[in-house]
XYZ file of C-alpha atoms in Angstrom:
186
model
C 45.040 -10.025 -14.947
C 47.838 -11.721 -16.887
C 49.804 -9.619 -19.267
C 49.427 -10.635 -22.769
C 52.549 -12.418 -23.340
C 51.746 -14.609 -20.164
C 48.196 -15.327 -21.704
C 49.857 -16.485 -25.035
C 52.113 -18.715 -22.944
C 49.242 -20.258 -21.026
C 47.200 -20.804 -24.190
C 50.087 -22.697 -25.848
C 50.496 -24.766 -22.795
C 46.826 -25.603 -22.606
C 46.819 -26.673 -26.147
C 49.699 -28.869 -25.602
C 48.003 -30.576 -22.953
C 44.617 -30.941 -24.946
C 46.749 -32.733 -27.567
C 47.472 -35.410 -24.858
C 44.221 -35.318 -22.941
C 41.599 -33.844 -25.265
C 38.746 -34.613 -22.888
C 40.342 -32.638 -19.925
C 37.371 -30.319 -18.919
C 39.546 -28.197 -16.585
C 41.961 -27.227 -19.263
C 39.186 -26.565 -21.673
C 37.615 -24.326 -19.099
C 40.800 -22.621 -18.349
C 41.516 -22.102 -22.264
C 37.911 -20.547 -22.467
C 38.914 -17.983 -19.613
C 41.966 -16.990 -21.651
C 39.936 -16.678 -24.750
C 37.275 -14.610 -22.938
C 40.179 -12.386 -21.359
C 41.617 -11.689 -24.842
C 38.009 -10.934 -26.249
C 38.151 -13.881 -28.456
C 34.502 -14.685 -27.694
C 33.724 -17.329 -30.317
C 36.773 -19.557 -29.206
C 35.749 -18.956 -25.648
C 32.304 -20.260 -26.477
C 33.684 -23.157 -28.107
C 35.750 -23.954 -25.119
C 32.884 -23.705 -22.587
C 30.739 -25.714 -24.869
C 33.460 -28.551 -24.930
C 33.385 -28.535 -21.105
C 29.718 -28.939 -21.057
C 30.030 -31.736 -23.378
C 32.445 -33.435 -21.134
C 30.747 -32.216 -17.760
C 27.079 -31.224 -18.460
C 26.562 -30.309 -14.897
C 29.467 -27.989 -14.760
C 27.812 -24.714 -13.242
C 31.032 -22.532 -13.813
C 31.195 -23.379 -17.404
C 27.450 -22.902 -17.850
C 27.711 -19.375 -16.253
C 30.914 -18.478 -18.166
C 28.997 -19.436 -21.537
C 26.341 -17.169 -20.358
C 28.964 -14.421 -20.032
C 30.182 -15.037 -23.399
C 26.791 -15.132 -24.955
C 25.992 -11.926 -23.262
C 29.101 -10.401 -24.782
C 28.077 -11.771 -28.234
C 24.661 -10.053 -27.940
C 22.757 -13.388 -27.658
C 20.703 -12.484 -24.624
C 18.288 -15.071 -24.668
C 20.817 -17.919 -24.988
C 22.898 -16.154 -22.330
C 19.762 -16.001 -19.824
C 19.052 -19.833 -20.482
C 22.659 -20.552 -19.797
C 22.786 -18.752 -16.615
C 19.628 -20.236 -15.458
C 20.920 -23.720 -16.087
C 24.119 -22.837 -14.011
C 21.538 -21.704 -11.235
C 19.586 -25.071 -11.511
C 22.892 -26.961 -11.019
C 24.139 -24.858 -8.239
C 21.683 -22.345 -6.859
C 24.037 -20.570 -4.510
C 26.549 -19.617 -7.284
C 27.116 -15.853 -6.863
C 28.819 -15.331 -10.129
C 25.895 -16.909 -12.002
C 23.303 -14.624 -10.203
C 25.660 -11.687 -11.152
C 25.909 -12.724 -14.823
C 22.152 -13.243 -14.976
C 21.710 -9.936 -13.350
C 23.761 -8.289 -16.108
C 21.682 -10.205 -18.824
C 18.267 -9.160 -17.346
C 19.321 -5.377 -16.954
C 20.343 -5.560 -20.809
C 16.955 -7.053 -21.413
C 15.197 -4.253 -19.603
C 13.809 -6.309 -16.825
C 15.152 -4.051 -14.200
C 13.321 -5.390 -11.108
C 14.713 -8.935 -12.024
C 18.102 -7.744 -12.503
C 18.021 -5.947 -8.994
C 16.710 -9.186 -7.304
C 19.428 -11.324 -8.958
C 22.299 -8.920 -8.129
C 20.786 -8.788 -4.561
C 21.065 -12.548 -4.324
C 24.494 -12.587 -5.708
C 25.329 -10.167 -2.652
C 23.719 -12.372 -0.137
C 25.752 -15.266 -1.171
C 28.990 -13.435 -1.552
C 28.896 -10.043 0.539
C 32.029 -8.626 -0.526
C 31.349 -8.861 -4.348
C 32.426 -5.535 -5.400
C 31.219 -5.778 -8.868
C 27.659 -6.719 -7.790
C 27.434 -3.728 -5.676
C 28.615 -1.313 -8.530
C 26.201 -2.862 -10.822
C 23.324 -2.842 -8.222
C 24.146 0.924 -7.895
C 23.740 1.069 -11.724
C 20.371 -0.739 -11.536
C 18.967 1.262 -9.010
C 19.820 4.507 -10.563
C 17.961 3.178 -13.547
C 14.886 2.622 -11.130
C 15.231 6.240 -9.846
C 16.304 5.175 -6.331
C 19.171 7.427 -6.045
C 19.963 7.275 -2.452
C 20.207 3.389 -2.444
C 22.236 3.649 -5.839
C 24.785 5.828 -4.105
C 25.089 3.844 -1.014
C 25.635 0.586 -3.265
C 28.506 2.329 -5.179
C 30.105 3.672 -2.054
C 29.844 0.225 -0.609
C 31.893 -0.973 -3.686
C 34.463 1.630 -3.049
C 34.890 0.882 0.405
C 35.736 -2.671 -0.597
C 37.961 -1.582 -3.630
C 38.751 2.213 -3.735
C 40.345 1.677 -7.087
C 37.380 0.017 -8.949
C 36.908 2.331 -11.864
C 33.392 1.285 -12.807
C 32.001 1.942 -9.470
C 33.505 5.397 -9.670
C 31.812 5.834 -13.063
C 28.627 4.591 -11.795
C 28.831 6.860 -8.765
C 29.562 10.002 -10.921
C 26.248 9.168 -12.939
C 24.344 8.868 -9.670
C 25.853 12.184 -8.303
C 25.162 14.018 -11.589
C 21.510 12.943 -11.225
C 21.573 14.327 -7.741
C 22.840 17.536 -9.247
C 25.964 17.300 -6.938
C 28.128 18.052 -9.821
C 31.433 18.823 -8.203
C 31.376 15.428 -6.400
C 30.350 13.816 -9.736
C 33.408 15.330 -11.466
C 35.725 14.391 -8.637
C 34.341 10.758 -8.840
C 34.589 10.552 -12.542
C 38.264 11.721 -12.394
C 39.128 9.086 -9.775
């Protein structure tokens, strides 16, 4: 992650480029990523929509738009955007991952699990997907599988805080409170 000052420099640079080349989809996409990183969601949405005006079949921009719409709480639009990304590029792991988060939020747990598993088939080292799958399986009451997925995430990245948090929730449900506390502290 770029530090805040570097993000502002990058934003200024991209905006200068867009004054010269206003239809540069790559620059609009990069600007959208910076806006998303800073939590400037409306601006990120506008950047990704501009990419899609220029390149309607850009699966990455479509998936990123889905991510922003999810963060904005516009779940139906977010789902539609991720599904469009997957029509364009069916083997796009990040779009499956984004879709799984949306489906989870919509309470469609079985679909969320399937989408997350698909992301992992495509990208086996996808630490965030293992962590989220653990969270989804916890919600489905499949605690052994949930724990195994969070532990797999932590094998890949021992410092991934979200996986430690999810694992602590699972261990708490399993009434392994000392382990839950240790995981939460990590």
